[in-house]
């Protein structure tokens, strides 16, 4: 009996922890997903301990989160693509502003992009949301940096950018950097693991 009580309490603590952790997330999408999971767990816990007001409140939170998640998934973001020189002030500003996060996202990255000869900035409502830098030669771009700011990490920037690059004469992309945090992104956006590097052909 005592063991089951401890397990039930642990279940409740897990739900509470997930709800709290969700509010630390920068991405609104991830916040609502994790918050929903925590609220579902806490709803079940509240029913088990017969705390019906708490159960109803958390069930309502789940429904609110689901409503906004559906709304977010059905809302198409409108992006603008700005082709930039590697010395462009907007591109440099974005890299400097998010330097620490870039290093965190790409462990071991070399922040000296002196060899880059092609750059793009993806903007949303006039705000830089993503950047790409690379070495372009004969239609093949060696990607040195493909970065989205935390609020826009839902694959949409990559999908938009890659839909536009062929119009600029780019036939394929290669990426040889760290994939520690980006395997899902690379796979989702059509890169193929070639054994030691990734390649995407348009």
Steps between C-alpha positions, in 0.01 A plus 500: 500500500781737595683423174196581287455829686862595429456411132184710476675797660799457267256500208359830622846650546590396145197685363584809702864491390407480131260794532770709669773398252275592208506865604879504464478419128556770243303325227126558550424177314720289729364686804145402415591138420689444826240697697226280354683180599551633853138611526372159382711325765385744767135457392527124550675553834229741615226249416686227690517713816142626440606863458238573236544882474872444426415228248249722319743793490780289350264334253401849383869590462550195280208603277629858475847375405359263238293784352804724461722216373248430225477871425879527481530198270240649265664841489752539220786735582588753235876530459719728293836390361776758491816411309793647692869546451714340768587848629133607512421690823166319560663160466792599725259644757297178512811284541638724776167517683453122503867398515468310829194310382667416167798352684261305723304368202809404299762360739852563372392742226763734358350849526747638244293508181767674292479234226126555449406667173122467519252598769124518560282649773143374548275764654155476657308827541825687441688309769800275421386146581761287326832525320704288263865541406696285260766456236334496158675358196347374174151476651612300803492668841709373790286609797706657777206622706126430482346656810151594617438709810329308787147629431499359146633146537205318345667409166300768316797732440710219351215385278443856378869567440560176313198569277661828393865403452452328159372833366846638583675232294586269790478135398606325820614555859761316704538522877802369690444660839370355826170313479480445876188717534381498140441147374121545510525834315734363234279198440178707499638745243624232261871462575649154447778365722783416264730365772698785648292777347142582392380587154177648361434516126235723346 
